[in-house]
Amino acid sequence: FFLVLAHNAVRLDRLAGLNAELRTLLSPGNNALLFWEEGVFNYSAMLLREDLDLLVVGAREAMFALDLRNISKKITSVTSPIQVRDCKRKGKDAETECKNYIRILHEMVDGKMYVCGTNAFDPACKKMSYADGNLALMEPEDDGKGKCPFDPFQRHASIMIKNDLYSATSMNFLGSEPVLMLSPYVNPLSGPIRTEIKTSWLYDPNFVSMASMPDSEKDDNDDKVYLFFSETAVEFNCYSKLGVSRVARVCKGDEGGQRTLQKKWTSFLKASLDCPVPGSQLPYIIQDSYRWCDPSLHWKECVFYATFTSQSHTSEISAVCAYRMSDISKQFSEGKYKTPASVETSYITWVTFSGEIPEPRPGACINREATNSEIKTTLDLPDKTLQFIREKPLMDQAIEPIGGRPLLTHKGTAFTQIIVKQVQALDGEKYNVMFIGTDQGKLLKALHNEEMFIIEEVQLFTPPQKIKILKFSNKMGQIYVGSDTSVVQISPANCERSSTCFDCVLSRDPYCGWDKVEGKCVSVSSSQSALIQDMKGNASHCPDAGPVVEPLTRNIKPGRILKLRCPSPSNLAKLIWKRNGIPLPHSPEDGLLILDDSDNNNNNSGKYSCLSVEKSKAGEYETIVVNYEVIISLENGGVTQAQSSGESHSGLIVAIVVLAVCLVLLLTWRVVKRHINLPCDRTKEKAEEPQQTRDLEAKDASVPLAAETPNKHTSAGDAPCQRGPTRKDDQSRTPPGSAG
C-alpha cells in the first residue's frame, strides 16, 4: 500500500449555476500512518474511545485496539470463533460469506462496548471490555437478528442511545424483510419496537446512517431518531423500479399501539430528500450523511451534510447537499401526507391527502401537550390516528437542500463517506471544511466559503479501493479512514504540499499559513509564528521575490517533435506559454508541442516559459512554473535531451525499412513453397516438356487471366474477384441497468 498525494489533475464538472472549483496540489508530503494485518480484511467498523486514547476497529473475524495517536501501533486484538457448516449447507460461499464481519460497534453507558457481527449468516452480539491493555468478549451472546445484517455485503445503520440499540437492517436470511427496530436494554422483556411489514413503509431499502436529535430540553420522550436511506419509490408511476432518497423519523418514547400497531412504531414518518443536480432526470441516491451542530446555537440550526451519486449508468457526477434540521422537523410536524388512491381496478397511485387529519396528529411524539390531554403514552393513542399512520407514512413534499442546489458537484470518482469540521482561520472567522471519501480511495478536502471548491485531493489507497468509513478525533485532530484492506490515519493539515507562499495562500486552506521566517507552509495549530493566510486568496502579502526557476536546456534535431511539459500546480490555475516574452497560442493541457522543420530557419529555438495564472477574490496572480531553453541541434549523432512524442521522420524511415524486409522474406517463402513460379523456372520446365504439352498450354493461354480459377493454394489476397465469407451483424448491446 502506498500513501501518496494525487499527482494527476482532477476534473471538476462546472455545471451551470454551481460555483464549485477544484484545486489539486502536487506536494508529495502527507504525514499518513497505516495499519493492516495479514489475512484480515474489511476494516469497516470504527469506534473512537478518546477516554482510552484508543481507536477500536472491527474487521472480518477480528477486532483491534489501536493507539489513537499512532494507529500503526496495535495495542491488542481479539477474534471470535464461528461455525460455518450451516452457512455452507445453505449455499453460501465459505471464503467470503461464511465469515464473521463486524458491523456494529458502540460504546455503552458503563464504558463497555457492544459488538455485533454477521457470524456466518447467523448474526450475534456480545459485550466487549477493555482492561489492562486487553480486549475481552463477554458472555452471554445475544441474538443479532434485527440488529445486524445476515449478509456482510448488505448495507445497514445503527445508533446506541443510553444502551438502547436502534438498528436498520434485514430480519431474515434472504434479506427480504427490512426493518427499523429498537432493541431496549433496560427492559428487554418488553420486546422490540419495529416497522410494519409493508412496502409503503420500507421497499427494498439501502440503509445509510442514523442520528439522534433532541426536540425538548426537558422531555426525553419528545426526542427523535432520524434514519437516512434510499429505497424503491412507490409514489412514481414508472415501468421500472426507481430509487429515491429518504429520511425517516421515529420518537424515542414510542411504545407501539394498544390494539393497532402493537409493538410497531406509531411515530414512523418518512420524506423524500431532493438533491437536484442540473441536467439529471433521475433522483440522486444518498450514500452517507453527517450531522453537524454548532454548540453555541439551537439544535434546529444543525445541518445534515449528505453525499449523493447518480442512479444512471451514464452519469459520473457525485454531489454534496446540505439540509437544515429545522426544514426536516417542519416537514414532519406541519407537512401534508401522501395517500394511496386506486385508479380503475388494479392500479394504485399516490396523491396528496386532502381530507381531515385526525387528532392527535399522526406520527407526532407524546410531548407535554399530549400528556396534558390525558395521552400519557403511545398506548393511549386512538385507533383513528394509528390507522392513518399505518396507511400513510409518506410525507407529500420532498425536503429541499440549503440554497435549493448542491453545495458541490464533482465528476469522476463516486462519493462515499463525508465528515464536516468547523475550523477557525487567522481572520477569526469560522469555516466548515468537508472531508469526502470516494470509491477510488481518494480523500477530498473541500471548503464552503460563499463558494465551494476542493482544496486538495489525496490518494490514500493504491490500488484504488472504496473508502468505507471516516472518523475524526477532536482530541487528536486526526482523520481515520477504513477500507477493505487497511486503516489510514492522516492529518487534516497537509500544508507541506505548498512549496511557495503563493500556493499556500491561494489554496485558501484554513488549516495552513505561510511562515515567513521558516519560508514554508505550516499548520496554523502547531505554529507560534506570525503567519500569512488569507481566506479570500489575497497573496499580495507574500514576499515579491519568488523562487528562482532555472531554465532547463532542451536540444532537438531538425524535423523532430518536442514536447515541453508543464505540470499544473492547481486546477484553479490557467497555464499560459510565452516564447521570448511573447504569449503563444493555447497549447495542450499536458505541455507545449513544438515542430521543427529543416526549412523553417530554426524559428523554434529560444526561451520558453510556462506560467500559472490564478484568480481569487483579491485579484489575479501569475507565477512561473518552469523555464526552458530550446536549442536546435544540427550535429549528426546528437542525442535530444527532451522528451519526444509523436512520429518523427527517422521513425517513419525505420518503419518503411522493416516493412520492406518483411515483404522480401514473405516473397522468398512463397517461392520456396512453389506458391509463385519465377519466369526462369517456367521456361526451364517448358524446355523439358513434350511439344504436345506446350501446345496445350498455348491453347489455354488464350483464355483471359481474369477468368482463371485460383488453385487451392491461392490466398484470399491473391483472388481479388473472389467474394469473402459473410459475417453476421453484431447484436446491439443492451446498456447495463441503472445503479440503485
XYZ file of C-alpha atoms in Angstrom:
740
model
C 0.000 0.000 0.000
C 1.195 3.450 -0.790
C 0.211 6.760 0.679
C 0.705 9.373 -1.988
C -0.726 12.757 -2.805
C -2.608 12.773 -6.084
C -0.312 13.905 -8.879
C -2.902 13.971 -11.614
C -5.163 16.885 -12.295
C -8.702 16.115 -11.194
C -11.648 17.060 -13.313
C -14.476 19.082 -11.846
C -17.575 19.452 -13.917
C -18.557 23.094 -13.639
C -22.294 22.899 -14.012
C -24.438 25.895 -14.718
C -25.297 27.760 -11.565
C -22.812 25.858 -9.418
C -19.781 27.828 -8.353
C -17.671 24.798 -7.461
C -13.940 24.853 -8.061
C -11.207 22.290 -7.602
C -7.613 22.642 -6.503
C -5.248 19.672 -6.676
C -1.733 20.265 -5.376
C 1.360 18.293 -6.184
C 3.358 18.189 -2.959
C 4.467 14.646 -2.015
C 4.085 15.023 1.756
C 1.023 13.771 3.591
C 2.099 12.586 7.081
C -0.122 9.492 6.933
C 0.080 6.341 9.059
C -1.097 2.875 8.096
C -2.368 -0.229 9.882
C -3.172 -3.606 8.393
C -2.749 -7.217 9.382
C -2.030 -10.198 7.175
C -5.154 -12.152 6.256
C -7.586 -9.612 7.741
C -9.941 -7.624 5.527
C -12.917 -5.273 5.648
C -11.919 -2.635 8.192
C -15.369 -1.027 8.087
C -16.424 -0.539 11.740
C -14.769 2.058 13.978
C -15.297 3.378 17.487
C -13.363 6.341 18.858
C -12.535 5.826 22.542
C -10.885 9.137 23.279
C -11.223 8.422 27.011
C -8.861 5.464 26.496
C -6.796 7.006 23.664
C -7.910 4.093 21.502
C -9.312 3.552 18.052
C -11.305 0.314 18.164
C -11.611 -1.217 14.700
C -13.938 -4.012 13.627
C -12.908 -6.088 10.624
C -13.580 -9.558 9.257
C -13.250 -12.030 12.149
C -11.144 -9.636 14.220
C -11.282 -6.538 16.396
C -8.307 -4.303 17.116
C -7.460 -1.685 19.716
C -5.060 0.798 18.095
C -3.157 3.705 19.585
C -5.207 6.795 18.774
C -2.018 8.873 18.409
C -0.376 6.396 16.049
C -2.594 3.653 14.643
C 0.376 1.708 13.317
C 0.832 0.627 16.968
C -1.568 -2.202 17.789
C -2.381 -2.406 21.485
C -4.362 -5.642 21.368
C -6.826 -7.654 19.305
C -9.487 -10.308 19.776
C -11.157 -12.846 17.494
C -14.412 -14.758 17.779
C -14.705 -18.373 16.540
C -17.701 -19.196 14.344
C -19.410 -22.269 12.917
C -19.536 -22.245 9.120
C -21.147 -25.637 8.492
C -24.740 -24.379 8.449
C -23.726 -21.396 6.342
C -22.108 -23.609 3.695
C -25.030 -26.015 3.788
C -27.350 -23.142 2.906
C -25.350 -22.409 -0.231
C -23.172 -19.527 0.893
C -19.536 -19.127 -0.105
C -17.158 -20.396 2.582
C -14.345 -17.993 1.673
C -16.294 -14.741 1.574
C -19.804 -15.002 3.036
C -19.377 -17.600 5.781
C -17.238 -15.304 7.911
C -17.885 -13.026 10.866
C -17.922 -9.428 9.627
C -18.067 -6.936 12.486
C -20.827 -4.487 11.631
C -21.907 -2.833 14.905
C -19.544 -1.239 17.410
C -20.964 1.115 20.059
C -19.941 2.406 23.468
C -22.241 1.598 26.389
C -23.007 3.720 29.438
C -20.660 1.744 31.695
C -17.726 2.051 29.282
C -18.079 -1.434 27.817
C -18.655 -1.888 24.107
C -21.474 -3.588 22.229
C -20.318 -5.612 19.233
C -22.373 -7.375 16.565
C -21.204 -9.451 13.603
C -22.730 -11.350 10.703
C -21.438 -14.611 12.250
C -21.611 -16.663 9.037
C -25.191 -15.584 8.199
C -26.315 -16.076 11.808
C -25.868 -12.595 13.353
C -24.875 -12.426 17.010
C -23.912 -9.732 19.521
C -21.730 -9.590 22.621
C -20.406 -7.102 25.103
C -16.702 -6.378 24.962
C -14.482 -4.909 27.669
C -11.054 -3.283 27.641
C -8.833 -3.601 30.706
C -5.090 -3.839 31.330
C -4.353 -3.438 27.631
C -6.592 -6.326 26.524
C -9.909 -6.681 24.733
C -12.225 -9.422 26.018
C -15.576 -10.654 24.689
C -18.151 -11.305 27.406
C -20.900 -13.863 27.740
C -23.772 -14.367 27.197
C -24.237 -13.989 23.464
C -27.272 -12.058 22.222
C -29.328 -12.877 19.168
C -28.338 -10.405 16.473
C -31.414 -10.756 14.250
C -32.845 -7.339 13.557
C -29.698 -5.715 14.931
C -27.033 -6.790 12.456
C -27.391 -7.913 8.818
C -27.094 -11.568 7.810
C -25.381 -10.646 4.553
C -21.961 -8.985 5.029
C -22.460 -7.006 1.822
C -25.863 -5.592 2.744
C -25.979 -2.003 3.947
C -27.213 -1.192 7.451
C -27.302 1.596 10.030
C -27.391 1.722 13.825
C -27.073 4.040 16.804
C -26.991 3.373 20.552
C -28.693 5.790 22.950
C -28.428 5.057 26.681
C -27.770 1.380 25.860
C -30.890 1.164 23.669
C -29.931 -0.008 20.185
C -31.717 1.449 17.166
C -30.887 -0.564 14.070
C -31.923 -0.623 10.419
C -31.189 -3.903 8.677
C -32.878 -7.104 7.490
C -34.637 -9.578 9.760
C -34.183 -12.773 7.753
C -31.625 -14.934 5.966
C -32.819 -13.941 2.497
C -32.580 -10.228 3.243
C -36.193 -9.750 2.166
C -37.614 -8.335 5.415
C -36.210 -4.851 6.042
C -36.768 -3.384 9.477
C -36.098 -0.335 11.624
C -36.033 -1.718 15.150
C -35.493 -0.625 18.730
C -33.921 -3.238 20.995
C -34.433 -1.937 24.560
C -31.693 -2.628 27.073
C -33.324 -1.529 30.336
C -36.460 -3.648 29.834
C -35.664 -6.300 27.209
C -38.684 -8.418 28.200
C -40.980 -5.734 26.842
C -39.786 -6.730 23.379
C -38.548 -4.680 20.447
C -40.440 -1.977 18.585
C -40.220 -2.300 14.820
C -41.626 -1.178 11.477
C -44.679 -2.654 9.816
C -44.046 -5.183 7.034
C -45.454 -3.060 4.228
C -43.849 -1.698 1.052
C -45.372 1.690 1.859
C -43.106 1.732 4.950
C -39.892 0.209 3.543
C -39.468 -1.001 -0.046
C -36.114 -2.617 -0.940
C -34.187 -0.099 1.180
C -30.463 0.589 1.369
C -29.818 1.963 4.841
C -27.163 4.660 5.171
C -26.922 6.263 8.626
C -28.789 7.253 11.779
C -28.684 10.286 14.072
C -30.337 11.340 17.311
C -31.763 14.815 17.836
C -33.270 16.353 20.970
C -36.589 18.088 20.477
C -37.071 19.265 24.030
C -34.576 20.075 26.747
C -36.926 18.804 29.447
C -38.712 15.797 27.910
C -36.762 12.802 26.549
C -39.936 11.272 25.085
C -40.008 14.092 22.560
C -36.503 13.300 21.267
C -36.224 11.885 17.776
C -34.111 9.365 15.867
C -33.554 10.019 12.164
C -32.764 7.373 9.568
C -31.262 8.195 6.166
C -31.711 5.619 3.415
C -32.711 5.031 -0.187
C -35.471 2.772 -1.442
C -37.692 1.964 -4.392
C -40.286 4.682 -4.836
C -43.958 3.796 -4.512
C -45.228 7.247 -5.478
C -43.887 7.390 -9.049
C -45.611 5.740 -11.997
C -42.654 4.081 -13.716
C -42.260 0.991 -15.862
C -39.156 0.007 -13.912
C -38.145 0.486 -10.295
C -36.947 3.974 -9.484
C -34.735 4.717 -6.492
C -35.304 7.709 -4.213
C -33.512 9.110 -1.174
C -35.385 9.339 2.120
C -35.161 10.477 5.703
C -37.389 8.743 8.259
C -38.146 9.712 11.846
C -39.320 7.909 14.978
C -39.770 9.061 18.574
C -37.650 7.674 21.387
C -40.667 7.385 23.671
C -42.644 5.242 21.210
C -44.049 2.069 22.826
C -46.320 0.960 19.996
C -50.110 0.899 19.919
C -52.583 -0.826 22.223
C -54.520 -2.751 19.557
C -53.423 -1.295 16.221
C -49.669 -1.311 15.562
C -48.837 -3.427 18.593
C -45.055 -3.411 19.106
C -44.830 -1.306 15.939
C -43.778 2.291 15.526
C -46.665 4.723 15.910
C -44.395 7.640 15.020
C -42.768 6.371 11.814
C -42.811 9.055 9.122
C -40.631 9.438 6.047
C -39.979 12.110 3.446
C -38.001 12.326 0.236
C -34.647 14.120 0.105
C -34.097 16.174 -3.010
C -30.568 16.874 -4.286
C -31.226 18.460 -7.692
C -28.162 18.113 -9.913
C -28.595 20.170 -13.112
C -29.100 18.012 -16.167
C -30.173 14.916 -14.253
C -33.590 13.438 -14.975
C -33.436 10.837 -12.198
C -33.299 11.369 -8.428
C -29.840 11.147 -6.903
C -29.191 8.386 -4.356
C -27.864 9.140 -0.876
C -24.643 7.353 0.144
C -23.759 8.866 3.530
C -24.772 11.662 5.884
C -23.131 13.613 8.685
C -24.810 15.723 11.342
C -23.002 18.963 12.141
C -24.132 21.163 15.032
C -22.760 24.440 16.335
C -22.750 24.015 20.133
C -23.458 27.722 20.559
C -26.697 27.546 18.551
C -30.089 25.872 18.984
C -30.428 22.292 17.774
C -32.740 23.424 14.978
C -29.712 25.143 13.433
C -27.961 21.788 12.984
C -27.191 20.784 9.407
C -27.100 17.356 7.772
C -24.485 17.050 5.028
C -25.042 14.147 2.632
C -23.220 12.621 -0.331
C -25.178 11.539 -3.397
C -24.429 9.593 -6.559
C -26.399 9.130 -9.749
C -28.507 6.034 -10.330
C -27.937 6.473 -14.058
C -25.163 4.384 -15.581
C -24.282 7.200 -17.974
C -23.565 9.845 -15.321
C -20.309 10.113 -13.362
C -21.329 13.102 -11.256
C -21.426 12.984 -7.458
C -22.858 15.700 -5.250
C -22.994 17.023 -1.704
C -26.234 18.554 -0.444
C -26.935 20.089 2.962
C -30.253 20.155 4.850
C -31.301 22.263 7.816
C -32.675 20.388 10.777
C -35.425 22.999 11.040
C -36.629 22.216 7.493
C -36.731 18.479 8.199
C -38.537 18.958 11.513
C -41.077 21.326 9.972
C -41.897 18.877 7.200
C -42.740 16.129 9.682
C -44.628 18.335 12.135
C -46.588 20.518 9.695
C -46.377 18.968 6.226
C -49.110 17.252 4.258
C -49.308 13.490 3.765
C -49.483 11.324 0.676
C -52.172 8.683 0.387
C -52.625 5.709 -1.956
C -55.512 6.037 -4.390
C -56.996 3.412 -6.699
C -57.100 4.134 -10.410
C -59.526 1.938 -12.374
C -59.358 -1.518 -10.755
C -55.765 -2.684 -10.496
C -53.679 0.467 -10.400
C -52.519 2.381 -7.316
C -51.143 5.896 -7.365
C -50.101 8.201 -4.538
C -51.691 11.630 -4.239
C -51.782 14.456 -1.714
C -54.156 13.694 1.156
C -56.789 16.427 1.305
C -59.099 15.016 3.959
C -59.345 15.695 7.660
C -56.234 14.872 9.682
C -57.086 13.144 12.977
C -56.022 14.387 16.395
C -53.502 13.842 17.878
C -51.541 14.406 14.666
C -50.368 11.093 13.156
C -46.656 10.495 13.733
C -46.326 13.092 16.488
C -44.393 12.289 19.651
C -46.001 12.218 23.073
C -44.863 15.592 24.351
C -46.101 17.656 27.268
C -49.078 18.943 25.303
C -50.246 15.409 24.614
C -49.677 14.434 28.229
C -51.902 17.289 29.350
C -54.600 15.851 27.048
C -54.554 12.586 29.037
C -52.488 10.775 26.404
C -49.611 9.640 28.559
C -48.004 7.134 26.144
C -48.457 5.879 22.603
C -50.557 3.061 24.071
C -53.241 5.700 24.668
C -53.388 6.879 21.050
C -56.786 6.424 19.355
C -57.159 3.831 16.601
C -58.079 6.539 14.096
C -54.640 8.132 14.455
C -52.884 4.761 14.336
C -54.780 3.564 11.250
C -53.882 6.800 9.496
C -50.143 6.445 10.126
C -50.248 2.752 9.242
C -51.553 3.534 5.759
C -49.942 6.937 5.136
C -46.364 7.174 6.476
C -45.066 9.180 3.477
C -44.989 12.980 3.522
C -46.206 14.810 0.442
C -43.356 17.252 -0.196
C -39.655 16.492 -0.590
C -37.138 18.233 1.649
C -35.096 20.731 -0.349
C -31.375 21.358 0.273
C -29.959 24.641 1.517
C -29.876 27.067 -1.396
C -32.042 24.758 -3.498
C -28.999 23.127 -5.110
C -25.927 21.015 -4.252
C -23.055 22.617 -2.401
C -20.617 20.659 -4.542
C -20.670 18.556 -7.689
C -17.742 16.516 -8.888
C -17.230 14.413 -11.995
C -15.115 11.279 -11.837
C -14.991 9.109 -8.748
C -18.161 8.432 -6.749
C -18.558 9.981 -3.296
C -18.986 7.504 -0.442
C -18.356 8.984 3.033
C -18.389 12.503 4.482
C -17.459 14.275 7.707
C -17.555 18.017 8.379
C -15.440 20.060 10.758
C -15.513 23.747 11.626
C -12.139 25.495 11.606
C -11.285 28.980 12.806
C -8.937 30.788 10.444
C -6.462 33.527 11.330
C -9.033 36.179 10.390
C -11.174 34.997 13.305
C -13.933 33.632 11.069
C -15.113 30.015 11.228
C -15.278 27.871 8.124
C -16.876 24.489 7.508
C -14.458 22.051 5.892
C -15.769 18.851 4.323
C -13.705 15.661 4.083
C -15.157 13.367 1.437
C -14.191 9.759 0.715
C -14.575 8.214 -2.732
C -14.920 4.752 -4.222
C -11.385 5.072 -5.645
C -9.638 5.526 -2.303
C -9.290 9.298 -2.517
C -9.903 11.792 0.279
C -11.117 15.212 -0.822
C -10.909 18.324 1.341
C -13.465 20.940 0.323
C -14.197 24.390 1.707
C -17.538 26.151 1.704
C -16.879 29.900 1.883
C -19.631 31.626 -0.105
C -18.427 29.417 -2.937
C -17.376 25.784 -2.906
C -14.002 24.497 -4.041
C -11.867 21.451 -3.338
C -8.632 22.405 -1.596
C -6.827 19.139 -2.211
C -7.250 15.501 -3.133
C -5.195 12.766 -1.502
C -4.871 9.241 -2.905
C -4.856 7.085 0.231
C -5.159 3.587 -1.193
C -3.260 2.143 -4.149
C -4.573 0.205 -5.965
C -7.803 2.201 -5.685
C -10.428 0.841 -3.295
C -13.593 2.161 -1.740
C -13.395 4.258 1.426
C -15.928 2.617 3.753
C -15.755 4.723 6.895
C -14.448 8.100 8.079
C -13.904 9.229 11.669
C -12.478 12.450 13.113
C -10.913 12.723 16.564
C -11.329 16.173 18.065
C -8.856 15.261 20.788
C -6.085 14.244 18.391
C -7.097 16.400 15.449
C -6.695 13.408 13.128
C -8.772 11.683 10.449
C -9.148 7.890 10.415
C -10.098 6.111 7.204
C -11.137 2.478 6.735
C -11.189 0.344 3.588
C -11.241 -3.342 2.678
C -7.514 -3.778 3.229
C -6.293 -1.276 5.817
C -6.810 1.719 8.085
C -5.156 5.092 7.454
C -4.542 7.959 9.867
C -3.941 11.343 8.280
C -3.729 14.927 9.455
C -6.265 17.381 8.026
C -3.432 19.933 7.753
C -1.366 18.712 4.818
C 0.450 22.027 4.428
C 3.780 20.708 3.100
C 2.160 20.255 -0.290
C 2.527 24.010 -0.973
C 6.129 24.897 -1.767
C 5.652 28.646 -2.242
C 3.890 31.437 -0.403
C 1.620 31.989 -3.378
C 0.500 28.350 -3.427
C -0.002 28.332 0.338
C -2.177 31.452 0.391
C -4.052 30.754 -2.836
C -5.078 27.326 -1.522
C -7.339 29.146 0.973
C -6.864 26.303 3.419
C -7.852 27.436 6.947
C -5.548 24.770 8.386
C -2.424 26.282 6.777
C -0.417 29.508 6.691
C 2.929 30.723 5.331
C 5.746 31.122 7.843
C 7.951 33.963 6.579
C 10.758 33.078 8.984
C 10.888 29.380 8.102
C 9.997 30.010 4.477
C 7.436 27.213 4.288
C 3.732 26.436 4.562
C 2.912 25.167 8.070
C -0.053 24.088 10.167
C -1.721 27.002 11.938
C -2.362 24.977 15.098
C 1.289 23.954 15.514
C 2.964 27.295 14.798
C 3.676 30.196 17.145
C 4.922 32.499 14.381
C 3.078 35.257 12.582
C 1.691 33.511 9.508
C 0.391 34.753 6.182
C -3.108 33.468 5.461
C -5.972 34.968 3.506
C -9.258 33.112 3.035
C -10.067 35.270 0.012
C -6.840 34.234 -1.681
C -5.103 37.600 -1.437
C -1.442 36.727 -1.978
C -0.248 40.326 -2.080
C 1.208 39.881 1.422
C 3.642 37.279 0.128
C 7.255 38.338 -0.495
C 7.653 39.628 -4.037
C 10.734 37.554 -4.706
C 9.657 34.051 -5.509
C 11.932 31.075 -6.009
C 14.297 31.367 -8.955
C 13.247 28.968 -11.705
C 16.403 27.939 -13.541
C 15.878 27.194 -17.235
C 16.088 23.605 -18.435
C 18.055 23.121 -21.645
C 16.422 21.015 -24.339
C 18.182 20.061 -27.595
C 16.363 18.770 -30.640
C 17.344 17.815 -34.169
C 15.585 19.361 -37.168
C 12.426 17.536 -38.119
C 11.676 16.249 -34.641
C 8.645 16.897 -32.421
C 9.436 18.172 -28.960
C 7.017 18.258 -26.044
C 7.763 20.657 -23.216
C 5.895 19.585 -20.107
C 4.346 21.941 -17.581
C 2.623 20.325 -14.560
C -0.279 22.430 -13.362
C 0.059 23.382 -9.685
C -3.704 23.796 -9.395
C -6.909 23.134 -11.282
C -7.915 26.658 -10.352
C -4.982 27.896 -12.402
C -4.753 28.536 -16.122
C -1.497 27.685 -17.874
C -0.077 30.051 -20.472
C 3.130 29.821 -22.510
C 5.490 32.583 -23.580
C 8.372 32.435 -26.045
C 10.992 35.124 -25.571
C 8.392 37.022 -23.529
C 5.685 36.846 -26.220
C 2.486 34.870 -25.430
C 1.887 31.770 -27.544
C -1.432 30.291 -28.720
C -3.282 27.883 -26.466
C -1.471 24.572 -26.021
C -2.491 21.100 -24.815
C -3.085 20.682 -21.103
C -0.083 18.419 -20.597
C 2.532 20.517 -22.388
C 3.537 22.522 -25.424
C 4.262 20.897 -28.795
C 6.998 22.430 -30.954
C 7.542 21.197 -34.516
C 10.875 21.992 -36.160
C 11.327 21.591 -39.917
C 14.571 21.932 -41.811
C 13.020 24.701 -43.930
C 11.789 26.879 -41.088
C 15.139 28.567 -40.393
C 15.224 27.192 -36.847
C 12.492 29.605 -35.681
C 11.505 27.337 -32.758
C 14.647 27.963 -30.760
C 14.554 30.384 -27.852
C 13.439 30.806 -24.246
C 10.088 29.305 -23.267
C 8.272 29.998 -20.002
C 5.184 28.250 -18.627
C 3.190 30.448 -16.248
C 0.354 29.677 -13.876
C -2.362 32.336 -13.753
C -4.722 32.004 -10.809
C -7.680 34.188 -9.933
C -9.137 34.776 -6.482
C -11.471 37.299 -4.931
C -8.480 39.538 -4.290
C -7.099 39.562 -7.821
C -5.078 37.639 -10.384
C -1.666 36.136 -9.671
C 0.923 34.933 -12.163
C 3.838 32.674 -11.276
C 6.458 30.864 -13.346
C 6.147 27.092 -13.210
C 9.022 26.098 -15.482
C 11.509 27.681 -17.927
C 13.053 26.010 -20.987
C 15.966 26.947 -23.252
C 15.327 25.214 -26.595
C 18.356 24.722 -28.851
C 18.208 23.264 -32.362
C 20.973 20.657 -32.640
C 22.431 20.405 -36.158
C 25.173 17.887 -35.328
C 24.869 14.317 -36.535
C 24.565 11.728 -33.844
C 23.410 14.242 -31.228
C 21.033 12.941 -28.594
C 17.996 15.051 -27.709
C 17.528 15.685 -24.013
C 13.858 16.469 -24.376
C 11.029 14.065 -24.181
C 9.830 13.462 -27.722
C 6.403 12.308 -28.699
C 4.524 11.632 -31.899
C 6.000 10.414 -35.175
C 9.365 11.642 -36.497
C 10.910 11.328 -39.966
C 13.553 8.925 -38.737
C 10.905 6.761 -37.134
C 8.993 6.655 -40.417
C 12.108 5.556 -42.306
C 12.720 2.748 -39.826
C 9.126 1.587 -40.215
C 9.437 1.516 -44.021
C 12.675 -0.493 -43.855
C 11.086 -3.038 -41.512
C 8.069 -3.440 -43.805
C 10.331 -3.878 -46.844
C 12.348 -6.616 -45.125
C 9.129 -8.400 -44.136
C 7.894 -8.239 -47.740
C 11.142 -9.724 -49.091
C 11.003 -12.553 -46.565
C 7.375 -13.279 -47.471
C 8.156 -13.438 -51.198
C 11.141 -15.721 -50.552
C 8.984 -18.096 -48.513
C 6.327 -18.260 -51.231
C 8.945 -19.019 -53.894
C 10.407 -21.815 -51.782
C 6.923 -23.303 -51.251
C 6.312 -23.052 -55.031
C 3.344 -20.731 -54.494
C 4.964 -18.378 -57.023
C 6.883 -19.654 -60.050
C 9.574 -17.362 -61.328
C 9.786 -16.775 -65.107
C 13.129 -18.549 -65.369
C 11.711 -21.653 -63.667
C 8.720 -21.824 -66.028
C 10.993 -21.515 -69.084
C 13.132 -24.358 -67.851
C 10.073 -26.536 -67.243
C 8.718 -25.817 -70.685
C 12.012 -26.745 -72.317
C 11.839 -30.193 -70.792
C 8.141 -30.852 -71.553
C 6.890 -32.556 -74.733
C 5.716 -30.435 -77.631
C 2.119 -31.646 -77.077
C 2.079 -30.215 -73.601
C 3.393 -26.885 -74.904
C 0.598 -26.758 -77.484
C -1.986 -27.357 -74.768
C -0.516 -24.568 -72.637
C -0.519 -22.250 -75.616
C -4.188 -23.036 -76.160
C -5.000 -22.449 -72.517
C -3.083 -19.184 -72.572
C -5.687 -17.739 -74.942
C -8.155 -17.669 -72.018
C -8.184 -14.227 -70.266
C -6.312 -14.086 -66.964
C -9.310 -12.743 -65.038
C -11.228 -15.904 -65.808
C -8.644 -18.202 -64.285
C -9.779 -20.210 -61.283
C -7.443 -19.822 -58.279
C -5.752 -23.042 -57.261
C -6.212 -24.455 -53.777
C -3.060 -22.706 -52.501
C -4.152 -19.202 -53.522
C -4.758 -16.874 -50.584
C -7.703 -14.517 -50.249
C -5.429 -11.618 -51.117
C -4.412 -13.319 -54.343
C -8.006 -13.662 -55.530
C -9.448 -10.116 -55.620
C -12.580 -11.154 -57.518
C -13.458 -13.920 -55.065
C -16.119 -12.889 -52.548
C -15.082 -13.433 -48.980
C -17.220 -15.179 -46.408
C -20.123 -13.163 -44.980
C -20.349 -12.291 -41.290
C -23.492 -11.892 -39.247
C -24.182 -8.411 -37.964
C -23.163 -7.781 -34.359
C -26.042 -7.817 -31.985
C -26.798 -4.472 -30.448
C -25.588 -4.250 -26.899
C -28.169 -3.501 -24.259
C -26.892 -0.853 -21.874
C -26.482 -2.078 -18.317
C -29.180 -1.229 -15.841
C -29.029 1.839 -13.653
C -27.322 1.544 -10.295
C -29.761 1.956 -7.439
